[in-house]
JSON list of C-alpha atoms in Angstrom, two decimals:
[
{"chain": "A", "resi": 23, "resn": "MET", "atom": "CA", "xyz": [66.28, 100.28, 85.13]},
{"chain": "A", "resi": 24, "resn": "SER", "atom": "CA", "xyz": [65.36, 98.30, 81.91]},
{"chain": "A", "resi": 25, "resn": "GLY", "atom": "CA", "xyz": [68.73, 99.86, 79.81]},
{"chain": "A", "resi": 26, "resn": "ILE", "atom": "CA", "xyz": [72.15, 101.47, 79.99]},
{"chain": "A", "resi": 27, "resn": "GLU", "atom": "CA", "xyz": [73.61, 104.34, 77.43]},
{"chain": "A", "resi": 28, "resn": "ARG", "atom": "CA", "xyz": [77.32, 102.46, 76.55]},
{"chain": "A", "resi": 29, "resn": "LYS", "atom": "CA", "xyz": [78.95, 106.01, 77.67]},
{"chain": "A", "resi": 30, "resn": "ASP", "atom": "CA", "xyz": [77.76, 105.18, 81.07]},
{"chain": "A", "resi": 31, "resn": "ILE", "atom": "CA", "xyz": [78.93, 101.73, 82.26]},
{"chain": "A", "resi": 32, "resn": "ARG", "atom": "CA", "xyz": [82.25, 101.95, 83.57]},
{"chain": "A", "resi": 33, "resn": "LYS", "atom": "CA", "xyz": [81.73, 98.45, 85.40]},
{"chain": "A", "resi": 34, "resn": "ILE", "atom": "CA", "xyz": [80.71, 95.18, 84.84]},
{"chain": "A", "resi": 35, "resn": "VAL", "atom": "CA", "xyz": [80.03, 92.69, 87.53]},
{"chain": "A", "resi": 36, "resn": "ILE", "atom": "CA", "xyz": [79.23, 89.19, 86.75]},
{"chain": "A", "resi": 37, "resn": "ALA", "atom": "CA", "xyz": [77.76, 87.10, 89.40]},
{"chain": "A", "resi": 38, "resn": "CYS", "atom": "CA", "xyz": [77.48, 83.55, 90.82]},
{"chain": "A", "resi": 39, "resn": "ASP", "atom": "CA", "xyz": [76.61, 81.29, 93.19]},
{"chain": "A", "resi": 40, "resn": "ALA", "atom": "CA", "xyz": [80.43, 81.38, 95.76]},
{"chain": "A", "resi": 41, "resn": "GLY", "atom": "CA", "xyz": [82.31, 84.02, 92.91]},
{"chain": "A", "resi": 42, "resn": "MET", "atom": "CA", "xyz": [84.51, 81.88, 92.38]},
{"chain": "A", "resi": 43, "resn": "GLY", "atom": "CA", "xyz": [85.01, 79.40, 89.16]},
{"chain": "A", "resi": 44, "resn": "SER", "atom": "CA", "xyz": [82.18, 79.22, 86.49]},
{"chain": "A", "resi": 45, "resn": "SER", "atom": "CA", "xyz": [82.64, 84.00, 87.65]},
{"chain": "A", "resi": 46, "resn": "VAL", "atom": "CA", "xyz": [85.86, 84.16, 86.95]},
{"chain": "A", "resi": 47, "resn": "MET", "atom": "CA", "xyz": [85.39, 82.06, 83.64]},
{"chain": "A", "resi": 48, "resn": "LEU", "atom": "CA", "xyz": [83.34, 84.38, 82.44]},
{"chain": "A", "resi": 49, "resn": "ALA", "atom": "CA", "xyz": [84.72, 87.74, 84.02]},
{"chain": "A", "resi": 50, "resn": "THR", "atom": "CA", "xyz": [88.31, 86.87, 81.55]},
{"chain": "A", "resi": 51, "resn": "GLN", "atom": "CA", "xyz": [86.45, 86.08, 79.10]},
{"chain": "A", "resi": 52, "resn": "VAL", "atom": "CA", "xyz": [84.55, 89.00, 78.89]},
{"chain": "A", "resi": 53, "resn": "ARG", "atom": "CA", "xyz": [87.46, 91.35, 80.27]},
{"chain": "A", "resi": 54, "resn": "ARG", "atom": "CA", "xyz": [89.60, 89.44, 77.19]},
{"chain": "A", "resi": 55, "resn": "GLN", "atom": "CA", "xyz": [86.38, 90.97, 74.45]},
{"chain": "A", "resi": 56, "resn": "LEU", "atom": "CA", "xyz": [86.45, 94.73, 75.91]},
{"chain": "A", "resi": 57, "resn": "LYS", "atom": "CA", "xyz": [89.97, 94.97, 76.49]},
{"chain": "A", "resi": 58, "resn": "GLY", "atom": "CA", "xyz": [90.47, 99.04, 75.98]},
{"chain": "A", "resi": 59, "resn": "GLU", "atom": "CA", "xyz": [86.73, 99.66, 75.70]},
{"chain": "A", "resi": 60, "resn": "GLY", "atom": "CA", "xyz": [88.19, 101.23, 79.81]},
{"chain": "A", "resi": 61, "resn": "ILE", "atom": "CA", "xyz": [84.84, 99.19, 81.66]},
{"chain": "A", "resi": 62, "resn": "GLU", "atom": "CA", "xyz": [86.14, 97.49, 84.28]},
{"chain": "A", "resi": 63, "resn": "VAL", "atom": "CA", "xyz": [85.01, 93.96, 84.87]},
{"chain": "A", "resi": 64, "resn": "VAL", "atom": "CA", "xyz": [84.65, 91.85, 88.27]},
{"chain": "A", "resi": 65, "resn": "HIS", "atom": "CA", "xyz": [83.42, 88.05, 89.56]},
{"chain": "A", "resi": 66, "resn": "THR", "atom": "CA", "xyz": [81.28, 87.96, 92.78]},
{"chain": "A", "resi": 67, "resn": "PRO", "atom": "CA", "xyz": [78.99, 85.67, 94.66]},
{"chain": "A", "resi": 68, "resn": "VAL", "atom": "CA", "xyz": [75.60, 87.26, 93.55]},
{"chain": "A", "resi": 69, "resn": "ASN", "atom": "CA", "xyz": [74.88, 87.92, 97.64]},
{"chain": "A", "resi": 70, "resn": "SER", "atom": "CA", "xyz": [77.83, 90.52, 97.38]},
{"chain": "A", "resi": 71, "resn": "ILE", "atom": "CA", "xyz": [77.16, 92.55, 94.08]},
{"chain": "A", "resi": 72, "resn": "PRO", "atom": "CA", "xyz": [78.56, 96.06, 94.92]},
{"chain": "A", "resi": 73, "resn": "GLY", "atom": "CA", "xyz": [76.28, 98.87, 94.28]},
{"chain": "A", "resi": 74, "resn": "ASP", "atom": "CA", "xyz": [78.61, 100.53, 91.91]},
{"chain": "A", "resi": 75, "resn": "ALA", "atom": "CA", "xyz": [77.58, 98.27, 89.08]},
{"chain": "A", "resi": 76, "resn": "ASP", "atom": "CA", "xyz": [76.16, 98.64, 86.32]},
{"chain": "A", "resi": 77, "resn": "VAL", "atom": "CA", "xyz": [75.90, 95.86, 84.52]},
{"chain": "A", "resi": 78, "resn": "VAL", "atom": "CA", "xyz": [75.37, 92.50, 86.08]},
{"chain": "A", "resi": 79, "resn": "LEU", "atom": "CA", "xyz": [75.54, 89.28, 83.64]},
{"chain": "A", "resi": 80, "resn": "CYS", "atom": "CA", "xyz": [74.62, 86.17, 85.93]},
{"chain": "A", "resi": 81, "resn": "HIS", "atom": "CA", "xyz": [73.10, 82.44, 85.32]},
{"chain": "A", "resi": 82, "resn": "ALA", "atom": "CA", "xyz": [69.20, 82.62, 84.55]},
{"chain": "A", "resi": 83, "resn": "GLY", "atom": "CA", "xyz": [68.78, 80.27, 87.84]},
{"chain": "A", "resi": 84, "resn": "LEU", "atom": "CA", "xyz": [70.28, 83.53, 89.95]},
{"chain": "A", "resi": 85, "resn": "ALA", "atom": "CA", "xyz": [68.05, 86.26, 88.59]},
{"chain": "A", "resi": 86, "resn": "ALA", "atom": "CA", "xyz": [65.63, 86.38, 90.99]},
{"chain": "A", "resi": 87, "resn": "ARG", "atom": "CA", "xyz": [69.24, 86.40, 93.71]},
{"chain": "A", "resi": 88, "resn": "ALA", "atom": "CA", "xyz": [70.79, 89.16, 91.57]},
{"chain": "A", "resi": 89, "resn": "ARG", "atom": "CA", "xyz": [67.50, 91.53, 91.85]},
{"chain": "A", "resi": 90, "resn": "ALA", "atom": "CA", "xyz": [67.04, 91.36, 95.42]},
{"chain": "A", "resi": 91, "resn": "VAL", "atom": "CA", "xyz": [70.49, 92.24, 96.21]},
{"chain": "A", "resi": 92, "resn": "ILE", "atom": "CA", "xyz": [70.38, 94.85, 92.73]},
{"chain": "A", "resi": 93, "resn": "SER", "atom": "CA", "xyz": [66.83, 96.46, 94.29]},
{"chain": "A", "resi": 94, "resn": "ALA", "atom": "CA", "xyz": [68.40, 96.78, 97.66]},
{"chain": "A", "resi": 95, "resn": "LYS", "atom": "CA", "xyz": [72.14, 98.06, 96.63]},
{"chain": "A", "resi": 96, "resn": "ALA", "atom": "CA", "xyz": [72.18, 99.52, 93.27]},
{"chain": "A", "resi": 97, "resn": "PRO", "atom": "CA", "xyz": [68.27, 99.86, 92.19]},
{"chain": "A", "resi": 98, "resn": "ASP", "atom": "CA", "xyz": [69.42, 101.39, 88.45]},
{"chain": "A", "resi": 99, "resn": "THR", "atom": "CA", "xyz": [71.47, 98.57, 87.82]},
{"chain": "A", "resi": 100, "resn": "VAL", "atom": "CA", "xyz": [70.66, 96.71, 84.58]},
{"chain": "A", "resi": 101, "resn": "LEU", "atom": "CA", "xyz": [70.79, 92.67, 85.23]},
{"chain": "A", "resi": 102, "resn": "ILE", "atom": "CA", "xyz": [71.66, 90.61, 82.23]},
{"chain": "A", "resi": 103, "resn": "PRO", "atom": "CA", "xyz": [70.44, 87.16, 82.71]},
{"chain": "A", "resi": 104, "resn": "PHE", "atom": "CA", "xyz": [72.20, 83.91, 80.72]},
{"chain": "A", "resi": 105, "resn": "GLN", "atom": "CA", "xyz": [71.44, 80.36, 80.46]},
{"chain": "A", "resi": 106, "resn": "VAL", "atom": "CA", "xyz": [75.13, 79.06, 79.61]},
{"chain": "A", "resi": 107, "resn": "PHE", "atom": "CA", "xyz": [78.88, 80.40, 80.50]},
{"chain": "A", "resi": 108, "resn": "ILE", "atom": "CA", "xyz": [80.61, 80.53, 77.33]},
{"chain": "A", "resi": 109, "resn": "GLY", "atom": "CA", "xyz": [78.76, 81.33, 73.88]},
{"chain": "A", "resi": 110, "resn": "ASP", "atom": "CA", "xyz": [75.66, 82.34, 75.60]},
{"chain": "A", "resi": 111, "resn": "PRO", "atom": "CA", "xyz": [73.52, 85.04, 73.53]},
{"chain": "A", "resi": 112, "resn": "ALA", "atom": "CA", "xyz": [72.93, 87.66, 75.80]},
{"chain": "A", "resi": 113, "resn": "VAL", "atom": "CA", "xyz": [76.58, 88.17, 76.82]},
{"chain": "A", "resi": 114, "resn": "THR", "atom": "CA", "xyz": [77.58, 88.50, 73.31]},
{"chain": "A", "resi": 115, "resn": "ARG", "atom": "CA", "xyz": [75.17, 91.52, 72.46]},
{"chain": "A", "resi": 116, "resn": "LEU", "atom": "CA", "xyz": [75.87, 93.39, 75.59]},
{"chain": "A", "resi": 117, "resn": "ILE", "atom": "CA", "xyz": [79.39, 92.57, 74.09]},
{"chain": "A", "resi": 118, "resn": "ASP", "atom": "CA", "xyz": [78.12, 93.55, 70.88]},
{"chain": "A", "resi": 119, "resn": "ALA", "atom": "CA", "xyz": [76.26, 96.99, 72.16]},
{"chain": "A", "resi": 120, "resn": "ILE", "atom": "CA", "xyz": [79.31, 97.84, 74.02]},
{"chain": "A", "resi": 121, "resn": "LYS", "atom": "CA", "xyz": [82.04, 97.65, 71.11]},
{"chain": "A", "resi": 122, "resn": "LYS", "atom": "CA", "xyz": [79.03, 99.64, 68.52]},
{"chain": "A", "resi": 123, "resn": "GLY", "atom": "CA", "xyz": [78.05, 101.89, 71.81]},
{"chain": "A", "resi": 124, "resn": "GLY", "atom": "CA", "xyz": [74.23, 102.73, 71.83]},
{"chain": "A", "resi": 125, "resn": "THR", "atom": "CA", "xyz": [71.76, 101.28, 74.60]},
{"chain": "A", "resi": 126, "resn": "VAL", "atom": "CA", "xyz": [72.68, 98.53, 76.54]},
{"chain": "A", "resi": 127, "resn": "ASP", "atom": "CA", "xyz": [69.17, 97.18, 77.29]},
{"chain": "A", "resi": 128, "resn": "ALA", "atom": "CA", "xyz": [68.15, 94.40, 80.09]}
]
């Protein structure tokens, strides 16, 4: 899937290699920035991405694994790869698109 309307985003999953550490840190940051938006933000290992994820954020180095999991479990999920865990432009674009409404693009 290439995009999702803001109104259809109910769950964002931050996936990392083990589902600990880095994904927890980013999930906390995203959760804080989206407080009051009615969106659940969780973290998980990349191999355990749940089928009810609307948007998945993962490090670019794990994107191929994430795509494989998403294809099998939730083909309509939008995958947004990023390069750095704090201050990455892809994460900033996601947060801005959600707060302003409209479409969140992969």
